[in-house]
């Protein structure tokens, strides 16, 4: 796999390192189609619930939960996050906590605006 | 391919240089960091939507519009009440183009140039199909009278009663007194959020075209691996991920 044409030894090491960090093994296509099926099923459920249920808080929360499940499937399987090292996964996922803080703060604020 | 190991004087800790503590290449790690920052941007926009919408809850003078009665168009079905159908179609297009992207990455792992090219091409077609749908959606919204600051889709009390009687697939007609001017921020946020997402889709298509040309030219074949397909793929899946939430907050809720 190497195509060593560099003369500088350090550049060679760096480039080689970068290439070796790419794990090129195939996991087959079975899992991909399974995840596609799940994403389709959840989206179809979204549509069914949209027409079957009255717009209530329960329905809205169900949609958000479904959205998070879809996000998990896309990030975990399509973006291979499940196959990455834990420290990479945590570095990307833990900062999302800040988003939760903003959601709580601003939705509370929006609710307050509606009362004045 | 072999497991990573680079000769270095690193003893014990992965944090002392010579190896990647994350076990991914620089390019892929930075793509993840970029996507995290982009996730913050999109969250801010969607949370702004939530805040505005909450602030109009219970407001009968300038009520928030019902998405049902705004986005109910479908091609070749003029003035027939079909809420959610068109946007569901867009969702499926984007999910499927995500699948073809993942298949391209998988083919890249097997170093199959022909298959990578085939799936990249399908992904690009999916991207253009989505962009076309979004252009149609926008043109309907604008054609119905929306501007960046004007929204006259809010329903009056009679309008709400009319919406209640309307069933899916039925022909509808707007008459005076059913709709009124509501919060302009509804239109503004729709244009900004779907526009910003659409711009991401457009950038993703451009990125995919560049990768596709390089696949055809044999750039990655010479390089010995198709990691660039995977990096472009990460971006493309992120665009799909954002759409999941735009779909949920703008159309479902």
mmCIF file of C-alpha atoms in Angstrom:
data_model
loop_
_atom_site.group_PDB
_atom_site.id
_atom_site.type_symbol
_atom_site.label_atom_id
_atom_site.label_comp_id
_atom_site.label_asym_id
_atom_site.label_seq_id
_atom_site.Cartn_x
_atom_site.Cartn_y
_atom_site.Cartn_z
ATOM 1 C CA UNK A 1 0.000 0.000 0.000
ATOM 2 C CA UNK A 2 2.869 2.379 0.453
ATOM 3 C CA UNK A 3 4.064 4.586 -2.345
ATOM 4 C CA UNK A 4 7.214 5.957 -0.804
ATOM 5 C CA UNK A 5 8.627 8.640 -3.035
ATOM 6 C CA UNK A 6 9.571 11.127 -0.348
ATOM 7 C CA UNK A 7 13.188 11.660 0.512
ATOM 8 C CA UNK A 8 12.643 13.309 3.848
ATOM 9 C CA UNK A 9 12.429 10.564 6.431
ATOM 10 C CA UNK A 10 10.180 12.492 8.763
ATOM 11 C CA UNK A 11 7.661 13.320 6.032
ATOM 12 C CA UNK A 12 7.643 9.655 5.122
ATOM 13 C CA UNK A 13 6.872 8.669 8.690
ATOM 14 C CA UNK A 14 4.091 11.214 8.968
ATOM 15 C CA UNK A 15 2.507 10.260 5.645
ATOM 16 C CA UNK A 16 2.823 6.573 6.329
ATOM 17 C CA UNK A 17 1.289 7.040 9.713
ATOM 18 C CA UNK A 18 -1.673 8.898 8.235
ATOM 19 C CA UNK A 19 -2.299 6.189 5.684
ATOM 20 C CA UNK A 20 -1.961 3.390 8.157
ATOM 21 C CA UNK A 21 -4.582 5.082 10.283
ATOM 22 C CA UNK A 22 -7.145 4.358 7.590
ATOM 23 C CA UNK A 23 -8.639 0.961 8.278
ATOM 24 C CA UNK A 24 -9.811 -0.288 4.948
ATOM 25 C CA UNK A 25 -11.601 -3.454 5.883
ATOM 26 C CA UNK A 26 -15.122 -3.962 4.547
ATOM 27 C CA UNK A 27 -17.888 -5.027 6.915
ATOM 28 C CA UNK A 28 -20.180 -6.080 4.065
ATOM 29 C CA UNK A 29 -23.417 -4.477 2.950
ATOM 30 C CA UNK A 30 -25.829 -6.462 5.128
ATOM 31 C CA UNK A 31 -25.652 -4.015 8.027
ATOM 32 C CA UNK A 32 -26.130 -1.016 5.706
ATOM 33 C CA UNK A 33 -29.418 -2.373 4.367
ATOM 34 C CA UNK A 34 -30.562 -3.267 7.865
ATOM 35 C CA UNK A 35 -29.996 0.310 9.049
ATOM 36 C CA UNK A 36 -31.707 1.652 5.920
ATOM 37 C CA UNK A 37 -34.697 -0.544 6.726
ATOM 38 C CA UNK A 38 -34.836 0.780 10.299
ATOM 39 C CA UNK A 39 -34.599 4.417 9.149
ATOM 40 C CA UNK A 40 -37.422 3.790 6.676
ATOM 41 C CA UNK A 41 -39.591 2.042 9.279
ATOM 42 C CA UNK A 42 -39.145 4.890 11.795
ATOM 43 C CA UNK A 43 -39.918 7.541 9.155
ATOM 44 C CA UNK A 44 -43.044 5.636 8.072
ATOM 45 C CA UNK A 45 -44.067 5.430 11.760
ATOM 46 C CA UNK A 46 -43.558 9.222 11.954
ATOM 47 C CA UNK A 47 -45.970 9.695 9.074
ATOM 48 C CA UNK A 48 -48.545 7.252 10.495
ATOM 49 C CA UNK A 49 -48.462 8.899 13.939
ATOM 50 C CA UNK A 50 -48.750 12.340 12.320
ATOM 51 C CA UNK A 51 -52.097 11.415 10.809
ATOM 52 C CA UNK A 52 -53.327 9.028 13.511
ATOM 53 C CA UNK A 53 -52.771 11.116 16.628
ATOM 54 C CA UNK A 54 -54.018 14.536 17.644
ATOM 55 C CA UNK A 55 -51.222 17.114 18.049
ATOM 56 C CA UNK A 56 -50.419 16.688 21.735
ATOM 57 C CA UNK A 57 -47.255 16.967 23.788
ATOM 58 C CA UNK A 58 -47.099 13.159 23.812
ATOM 59 C CA UNK A 59 -47.001 13.054 20.005
ATOM 60 C CA UNK A 60 -44.352 15.779 19.844
ATOM 61 C CA UNK A 61 -42.124 13.989 22.345
ATOM 62 C CA UNK A 62 -42.527 10.758 20.347
ATOM 63 C CA UNK A 63 -41.337 12.589 17.217
ATOM 64 C CA UNK A 64 -38.292 13.985 19.044
ATOM 65 C CA UNK A 65 -37.430 10.533 20.450
ATOM 66 C CA UNK A 66 -37.758 9.033 16.952
ATOM 67 C CA UNK A 67 -35.493 11.816 15.662
ATOM 68 C CA UNK A 68 -32.859 10.971 18.255
ATOM 69 C CA UNK A 69 -33.079 7.253 17.373
ATOM 70 C CA UNK A 70 -32.588 8.116 13.681
ATOM 71 C CA UNK A 71 -29.643 10.359 14.605
ATOM 72 C CA UNK A 72 -28.138 7.478 16.598
ATOM 73 C CA UNK A 73 -28.479 5.102 13.634
ATOM 74 C CA UNK A 74 -26.965 7.594 11.173
ATOM 75 C CA UNK A 75 -24.050 8.631 13.396
ATOM 76 C CA UNK A 76 -23.395 5.170 14.845
ATOM 77 C CA UNK A 77 -23.583 3.065 11.692
ATOM 78 C CA UNK A 78 -23.456 5.265 8.577
ATOM 79 C CA UNK A 79 -20.750 7.500 10.040
ATOM 80 C CA UNK A 80 -19.058 4.501 11.715
ATOM 81 C CA UNK A 81 -18.942 6.171 15.110
ATOM 82 C CA UNK A 82 -19.595 2.784 16.750
ATOM 83 C CA UNK A 83 -16.362 1.475 15.219
ATOM 84 C CA UNK A 84 -14.260 4.457 16.315
ATOM 85 C CA UNK A 85 -12.250 4.626 19.503
ATOM 86 C CA UNK A 86 -14.190 5.600 22.613
ATOM 87 C CA UNK A 87 -12.118 8.747 23.183
ATOM 88 C CA UNK A 88 -12.976 10.054 19.697
ATOM 89 C CA UNK A 89 -16.665 9.232 20.156
ATOM 90 C CA UNK A 90 -16.737 10.984 23.536
ATOM 91 C CA UNK A 91 -14.842 14.022 22.202
ATOM 92 C CA UNK A 92 -17.566 14.562 19.632
ATOM 93 C CA UNK A 93 -20.655 13.488 21.563
ATOM 94 C CA UNK A 94 -20.054 14.985 25.021
ATOM 95 C CA UNK A 95 -19.949 18.651 23.806
ATOM 96 C CA UNK A 96 -23.514 18.126 22.538
ATOM 97 C CA UNK A 97 -24.462 18.588 26.204
ATOM 98 C CA UNK A 98 -24.089 22.350 25.594
ATOM 99 C CA UNK A 99 -26.915 22.108 23.070
ATOM 100 C CA UNK A 100 -29.190 20.601 25.730
ATOM 101 C CA UNK A 101 -28.392 23.576 27.967
ATOM 102 C CA UNK A 102 -29.358 26.035 25.230
ATOM 103 C CA UNK A 103 -32.583 24.114 24.502
ATOM 104 C CA UNK A 104 -33.680 24.229 28.136
ATOM 105 C CA UNK A 105 -32.710 27.870 28.618
ATOM 106 C CA UNK A 106 -34.269 29.258 25.455
ATOM 107 C CA UNK A 107 -37.463 27.192 25.481
ATOM 108 C CA UNK A 108 -38.042 28.389 29.046
ATOM 109 C CA UNK A 109 -37.416 31.931 27.827
ATOM 110 C CA UNK A 110 -39.807 31.515 24.879
ATOM 111 C CA UNK A 111 -42.479 30.229 27.230
ATOM 112 C CA UNK A 112 -41.962 33.277 29.423
ATOM 113 C CA UNK A 113 -42.360 35.617 26.434
ATOM 114 C CA UNK A 114 -45.735 34.060 25.712
ATOM 115 C CA UNK A 115 -47.004 35.144 29.134
ATOM 116 C CA UNK A 116 -46.145 38.830 28.821
ATOM 117 C CA UNK B 1 -4.156 -3.370 5.725
ATOM 118 C CA UNK B 2 -1.908 -3.635 8.715
ATOM 119 C CA UNK B 3 -2.652 -2.245 12.115
ATOM 120 C CA UNK B 4 -1.117 1.109 12.839
ATOM 121 C CA UNK B 5 2.292 1.170 14.389
ATOM 122 C CA UNK B 6 4.936 3.734 13.846
ATOM 123 C CA UNK B 7 8.401 3.492 15.192
ATOM 124 C CA UNK B 8 8.783 6.122 17.861
ATOM 125 C CA UNK B 9 10.280 6.648 21.258
ATOM 126 C CA UNK B 10 6.793 6.739 22.675
ATOM 127 C CA UNK B 11 6.645 4.583 25.762
ATOM 128 C CA UNK B 12 3.284 3.624 27.126
ATOM 129 C CA UNK B 13 1.033 6.631 26.625
ATOM 130 C CA UNK B 14 -0.748 7.309 23.350
ATOM 131 C CA UNK B 15 -0.666 11.027 24.165
ATOM 132 C CA UNK B 16 3.128 11.405 23.932
ATOM 133 C CA UNK B 17 3.390 11.790 20.177
ATOM 134 C CA UNK B 18 4.177 9.484 17.304
ATOM 135 C CA UNK B 19 0.738 7.906 17.122
ATOM 136 C CA UNK B 20 -2.796 9.202 16.776
ATOM 137 C CA UNK B 21 -4.583 8.881 20.123
ATOM 138 C CA UNK B 22 -7.875 8.806 18.246
ATOM 139 C CA UNK B 23 -6.637 6.192 15.777
ATOM 140 C CA UNK B 24 -7.939 8.204 12.823
ATOM 141 C CA UNK B 25 -6.137 10.324 10.276
ATOM 142 C CA UNK B 26 -5.859 14.088 10.659
ATOM 143 C CA UNK B 27 -8.350 14.746 7.860
ATOM 144 C CA UNK B 28 -11.043 12.551 9.339
ATOM 145 C CA UNK B 29 -10.591 13.929 12.852
ATOM 146 C CA UNK B 30 -10.875 17.495 11.567
ATOM 147 C CA UNK B 31 -13.995 16.590 9.587
ATOM 148 C CA UNK B 32 -15.545 15.383 12.849
ATOM 149 C CA UNK B 33 -14.542 18.595 14.643
ATOM 150 C CA UNK B 34 -16.009 20.657 11.798
ATOM 151 C CA UNK B 35 -19.242 18.654 11.911
ATOM 152 C CA UNK B 36 -19.488 19.247 15.662
ATOM 153 C CA UNK B 37 -19.209 23.009 15.096
ATOM 154 C CA UNK B 38 -21.792 22.768 12.324
ATOM 155 C CA UNK B 39 -24.073 20.848 14.676
ATOM 156 C CA UNK B 40 -23.871 23.812 17.070
ATOM 157 C CA UNK B 41 -24.824 26.218 14.266
ATOM 158 C CA UNK B 42 -27.837 24.183 13.190
ATOM 159 C CA UNK B 43 -28.891 23.643 16.807
ATOM 160 C CA UNK B 44 -28.867 27.399 17.391
ATOM 161 C CA UNK B 45 -31.109 27.929 14.375
ATOM 162 C CA UNK B 46 -33.523 25.164 15.353
ATOM 163 C CA UNK B 47 -33.598 26.293 18.988
ATOM 164 C CA UNK B 48 -34.352 29.850 17.783
ATOM 165 C CA UNK B 49 -37.313 28.343 15.926
ATOM 166 C CA UNK B 50 -38.432 26.574 19.117
ATOM 167 C CA UNK B 51 -38.084 29.750 21.194
ATOM 168 C CA UNK B 52 -40.108 31.831 18.751
ATOM 169 C CA UNK B 53 -42.759 29.186 18.448
ATOM 170 C CA UNK B 54 -43.069 28.782 22.216
ATOM 171 C CA UNK B 55 -43.355 32.557 22.581
ATOM 172 C CA UNK B 56 -46.450 32.526 20.366
ATOM 173 C CA UNK B 57 -48.169 29.623 22.138
ATOM 174 C CA UNK B 58 -51.658 30.587 23.229
ATOM 175 C CA UNK B 59 -51.443 33.837 21.256
ATOM 176 C CA UNK B 60 -54.728 34.243 19.374
ATOM 177 C CA UNK B 61 -54.038 37.687 17.884
ATOM 178 C CA UNK B 62 -51.020 36.547 15.892
ATOM 179 C CA UNK B 63 -51.085 32.736 16.088
ATOM 180 C CA UNK B 64 -48.314 30.485 14.787
ATOM 181 C CA UNK B 65 -49.369 28.893 11.450
ATOM 182 C CA UNK B 66 -50.294 25.200 11.210
ATOM 183 C CA UNK B 67 -47.584 23.506 9.095
ATOM 184 C CA UNK B 68 -50.374 21.216 7.855
ATOM 185 C CA UNK B 69 -52.089 24.093 6.099
ATOM 186 C CA UNK B 70 -48.924 25.711 4.717
ATOM 187 C CA UNK B 71 -46.903 22.806 3.310
ATOM 188 C CA UNK B 72 -49.662 20.710 1.764
ATOM 189 C CA UNK B 73 -48.673 20.819 -1.898
ATOM 190 C CA UNK B 74 -47.744 17.889 -4.081
ATOM 191 C CA UNK B 75 -46.689 18.013 -7.765
ATOM 192 C CA UNK B 76 -49.585 17.608 -10.234
ATOM 193 C CA UNK B 77 -52.118 17.773 -7.390
ATOM 194 C CA UNK B 78 -53.195 21.383 -7.525
ATOM 195 C CA UNK B 79 -55.161 22.614 -4.489
ATOM 196 C CA UNK B 80 -55.514 19.129 -3.039
ATOM 197 C CA UNK B 81 -54.804 18.867 0.676
ATOM 198 C CA UNK B 82 -51.751 16.587 0.923
ATOM 199 C CA UNK B 83 -49.757 17.569 4.001
ATOM 200 C CA UNK B 84 -46.409 15.917 4.773
ATOM 201 C CA UNK B 85 -46.368 13.785 1.615
ATOM 202 C CA UNK B 86 -43.924 15.880 -0.408
ATOM 203 C CA UNK B 87 -41.553 16.445 2.470
ATOM 204 C CA UNK B 88 -41.628 12.706 3.284
ATOM 205 C CA UNK B 89 -40.595 12.051 -0.298
ATOM 206 C CA UNK B 90 -37.671 14.465 0.198
ATOM 207 C CA UNK B 91 -36.742 12.635 3.400
ATOM 208 C CA UNK B 92 -36.681 9.277 1.633
ATOM 209 C CA UNK B 93 -34.579 10.713 -1.208
ATOM 210 C CA UNK B 94 -32.006 11.974 1.291
ATOM 211 C CA UNK B 95 -31.974 8.745 3.336
ATOM 212 C CA UNK B 96 -31.506 6.716 0.179
ATOM 213 C CA UNK B 97 -28.669 8.939 -1.049
ATOM 214 C CA UNK B 98 -27.054 8.407 2.358
ATOM 215 C CA UNK B 99 -27.300 4.661 1.767
ATOM 216 C CA UNK B 100 -25.651 4.892 -1.659
ATOM 217 C CA UNK B 101 -22.892 7.003 -0.048
ATOM 218 C CA UNK B 102 -22.278 4.308 2.576
ATOM 219 C CA UNK B 103 -22.221 1.701 -0.210
ATOM 220 C CA UNK B 104 -19.585 3.803 -2.030
ATOM 221 C CA UNK B 105 -17.456 3.857 1.139
ATOM 222 C CA UNK B 106 -17.861 0.087 1.495
ATOM 223 C CA UNK B 107 -16.870 -0.441 -2.161
ATOM 224 C CA UNK B 108 -13.856 1.777 -1.490
ATOM 225 C CA UNK B 109 -12.755 -0.569 1.261
ATOM 226 C CA UNK B 110 -12.700 -3.344 -1.342
ATOM 227 C CA UNK B 111 -10.801 -0.990 -3.719
ATOM 228 C CA UNK B 112 -13.475 -1.536 -6.374
ATOM 229 C CA UNK B 113 -13.173 1.601 -8.494
ATOM 230 C CA UNK B 114 -16.140 0.742 -10.705
ATOM 231 C CA UNK B 115 -18.538 0.282 -7.798
ATOM 232 C CA UNK B 116 -17.338 3.404 -5.968
ATOM 233 C CA UNK B 117 -17.955 5.417 -9.144
ATOM 234 C CA UNK B 118 -21.429 3.875 -9.565
ATOM 235 C CA UNK B 119 -22.542 4.626 -6.005
ATOM 236 C CA UNK B 120 -20.984 8.106 -5.978
ATOM 237 C CA UNK B 121 -22.939 8.871 -9.147
ATOM 238 C CA UNK B 122 -26.168 7.677 -7.517
ATOM 239 C CA UNK B 123 -25.446 9.825 -4.457
ATOM 240 C CA UNK B 124 -24.944 12.907 -6.640
ATOM 241 C CA UNK B 125 -28.248 12.210 -8.432
ATOM 242 C CA UNK B 126 -29.959 11.912 -5.025
ATOM 243 C CA UNK B 127 -28.477 15.249 -3.982
ATOM 244 C CA UNK B 128 -29.720 16.992 -7.116
ATOM 245 C CA UNK B 129 -33.157 15.380 -6.694
ATOM 246 C CA UNK B 130 -33.357 16.730 -3.152
ATOM 247 C CA UNK B 131 -32.263 20.211 -4.242
ATOM 248 C CA UNK B 132 -34.888 20.167 -6.993
ATOM 249 C CA UNK B 133 -37.567 19.231 -4.460
ATOM 250 C CA UNK B 134 -36.469 22.015 -2.156
ATOM 251 C CA UNK B 135 -36.589 24.536 -4.997
ATOM 252 C CA UNK B 136 -40.149 23.401 -5.716
ATOM 253 C CA UNK B 137 -41.077 23.687 -2.034
ATOM 254 C CA UNK B 138 -39.640 27.208 -1.875
ATOM 255 C CA UNK B 139 -41.338 28.320 -5.085
ATOM 256 C CA UNK B 140 -44.706 27.175 -3.694
ATOM 257 C CA UNK B 141 -44.116 28.958 -0.400
ATOM 258 C CA UNK B 142 -43.097 32.157 -2.199
ATOM 259 C CA UNK B 143 -45.906 31.752 -4.739
ATOM 260 C CA UNK B 144 -48.391 31.586 -1.843
ATOM 261 C CA UNK B 145 -47.165 35.015 -0.777
ATOM 262 C CA UNK B 146 -44.398 34.371 1.739
ATOM 263 C CA UNK B 147 -41.450 36.738 1.935
ATOM 264 C CA UNK B 148 -38.530 36.871 4.317
ATOM 265 C CA UNK B 149 -40.608 38.948 6.729
ATOM 266 C CA UNK B 150 -44.240 38.321 5.796
ATOM 267 C CA UNK B 151 -46.311 35.340 6.831
ATOM 268 C CA UNK B 152 -50.033 35.432 6.161
ATOM 269 C CA UNK B 153 -50.563 31.719 6.754
ATOM 270 C CA UNK B 154 -51.806 32.023 10.330
ATOM 271 C CA UNK B 155 -55.354 30.758 10.699
ATOM 272 C CA UNK B 156 -58.278 32.686 12.136
ATOM 273 C CA UNK B 157 -60.857 30.925 14.324
ATOM 274 C CA UNK B 158 -62.889 30.157 11.158
ATOM 275 C CA UNK B 159 -59.698 28.980 9.475
ATOM 276 C CA UNK B 160 -59.018 26.538 12.303
ATOM 277 C CA UNK B 161 -62.551 25.178 12.025
ATOM 278 C CA UNK B 162 -62.068 24.838 8.261
ATOM 279 C CA UNK B 163 -58.738 23.005 8.775
ATOM 280 C CA UNK B 164 -60.520 20.594 11.118
ATOM 281 C CA UNK B 165 -63.087 19.609 8.508
ATOM 282 C CA UNK B 166 -60.510 19.192 5.740
ATOM 283 C CA UNK B 167 -59.448 15.587 5.085
ATOM 284 C CA UNK B 168 -56.328 14.353 3.325
ATOM 285 C CA UNK B 169 -56.740 14.233 -0.451
ATOM 286 C CA UNK B 170 -59.655 16.690 -0.445
ATOM 287 C CA UNK B 171 -59.759 19.758 -2.679
ATOM 288 C CA UNK B 172 -59.335 22.993 -0.717
ATOM 289 C CA UNK B 173 -59.877 26.658 -1.436
ATOM 290 C CA UNK B 174 -58.775 29.673 0.626
ATOM 291 C CA UNK B 175 -61.434 32.321 1.081
ATOM 292 C CA UNK B 176 -61.428 35.620 2.953
ATOM 293 C CA UNK B 177 -61.376 35.429 6.712
ATOM 294 C CA UNK B 178 -59.736 32.013 6.946
ATOM 295 C CA UNK B 179 -56.148 33.278 7.045
ATOM 296 C CA UNK B 180 -54.512 36.276 8.645
ATOM 297 C CA UNK B 181 -51.096 37.866 8.984
ATOM 298 C CA UNK B 182 -49.069 36.156 11.709
ATOM 299 C CA UNK B 183 -45.520 36.241 13.043
ATOM 300 C CA UNK B 184 -43.164 37.091 10.176
ATOM 301 C CA UNK B 185 -40.421 35.178 11.927
ATOM 302 C CA UNK B 186 -42.146 31.956 10.803
ATOM 303 C CA UNK B 187 -41.258 32.717 7.170
ATOM 304 C CA UNK B 188 -37.853 34.111 8.083
ATOM 305 C CA UNK B 189 -36.856 30.994 10.018
ATOM 306 C CA UNK B 190 -38.229 28.690 7.332
ATOM 307 C CA UNK B 191 -36.137 30.405 4.660
ATOM 308 C CA UNK B 192 -33.011 30.655 6.805
ATOM 309 C CA UNK B 193 -33.034 27.121 8.223
ATOM 310 C CA UNK B 194 -34.071 25.229 5.085
ATOM 311 C CA UNK B 195 -31.895 27.586 3.027
ATOM 312 C CA UNK B 196 -28.864 26.976 5.204
ATOM 313 C CA UNK B 197 -29.517 23.248 5.042
ATOM 314 C CA UNK B 198 -30.059 23.421 1.281
ATOM 315 C CA UNK B 199 -26.768 25.271 0.938
ATOM 316 C CA UNK B 200 -25.122 22.419 2.854
ATOM 317 C CA UNK B 201 -26.708 19.915 0.478
ATOM 318 C CA UNK B 202 -25.403 21.982 -2.444
ATOM 319 C CA UNK B 203 -21.875 22.065 -0.973
ATOM 320 C CA UNK B 204 -22.137 18.329 -0.364
ATOM 321 C CA UNK B 205 -23.067 17.728 -4.002
ATOM 322 C CA UNK B 206 -20.094 19.855 -5.136
ATOM 323 C CA UNK B 207 -17.812 17.890 -2.809
ATOM 324 C CA UNK B 208 -19.239 14.606 -4.104
ATOM 325 C CA UNK B 209 -18.728 15.685 -7.724
ATOM 326 C CA UNK B 210 -15.068 16.517 -6.994
ATOM 327 C CA UNK B 211 -14.594 13.115 -5.345
ATOM 328 C CA UNK B 212 -16.451 11.400 -8.210
ATOM 329 C CA UNK B 213 -14.153 12.999 -10.813
ATOM 330 C CA UNK B 214 -11.129 11.906 -8.796
ATOM 331 C CA UNK B 215 -12.489 8.363 -8.557
ATOM 332 C CA UNK B 216 -12.871 8.278 -12.347
ATOM 333 C CA UNK B 217 -9.406 9.759 -12.838
ATOM 334 C CA UNK B 218 -7.978 7.035 -10.624
ATOM 335 C CA UNK B 219 -6.521 9.439 -8.050
ATOM 336 C CA UNK B 220 -7.513 7.234 -5.122
ATOM 337 C CA UNK B 221 -6.603 4.039 -6.950
ATOM 338 C CA UNK B 222 -3.037 5.387 -7.277
ATOM 339 C CA UNK B 223 -3.099 6.478 -3.636
ATOM 340 C CA UNK B 224 -4.029 2.969 -2.607
ATOM 341 C CA UNK B 225 -7.084 3.843 -0.537
ATOM 342 C CA UNK B 226 -10.435 5.595 -0.802
ATOM 343 C CA UNK B 227 -10.406 7.511 2.459
ATOM 344 C CA UNK B 228 -11.480 10.719 0.704
ATOM 345 C CA UNK B 229 -14.780 9.025 -0.180
ATOM 346 C CA UNK B 230 -15.253 8.301 3.518
ATOM 347 C CA UNK B 231 -14.511 11.910 4.528
ATOM 348 C CA UNK B 232 -16.948 13.304 1.957
ATOM 349 C CA UNK B 233 -19.353 10.628 3.196
ATOM 350 C CA UNK B 234 -19.163 11.920 6.771
ATOM 351 C CA UNK B 235 -20.244 15.348 5.547
ATOM 352 C CA UNK B 236 -23.039 13.888 3.452
ATOM 353 C CA UNK B 237 -24.439 11.835 6.339
ATOM 354 C CA UNK B 238 -24.340 14.928 8.532
ATOM 355 C CA UNK B 239 -26.520 16.757 5.999
ATOM 356 C CA UNK B 240 -28.977 13.842 6.222
ATOM 357 C CA UNK B 241 -28.793 13.987 10.023
ATOM 358 C CA UNK B 242 -29.670 17.693 10.073
ATOM 359 C CA UNK B 243 -32.608 17.041 7.753
ATOM 360 C CA UNK B 244 -33.995 14.503 10.251
ATOM 361 C CA UNK B 245 -34.360 17.352 12.754
ATOM 362 C CA UNK B 246 -35.543 19.970 10.246
ATOM 363 C CA UNK B 247 -38.218 17.443 9.181
ATOM 364 C CA UNK B 248 -39.189 16.829 12.807
ATOM 365 C CA UNK B 249 -39.412 20.445 13.966
ATOM 366 C CA UNK B 250 -40.668 22.235 10.862
ATOM 367 C CA UNK B 251 -43.120 19.688 9.535
ATOM 368 C CA UNK B 252 -44.039 17.052 12.113
ATOM 369 C CA UNK B 253 -44.433 19.139 15.239
#
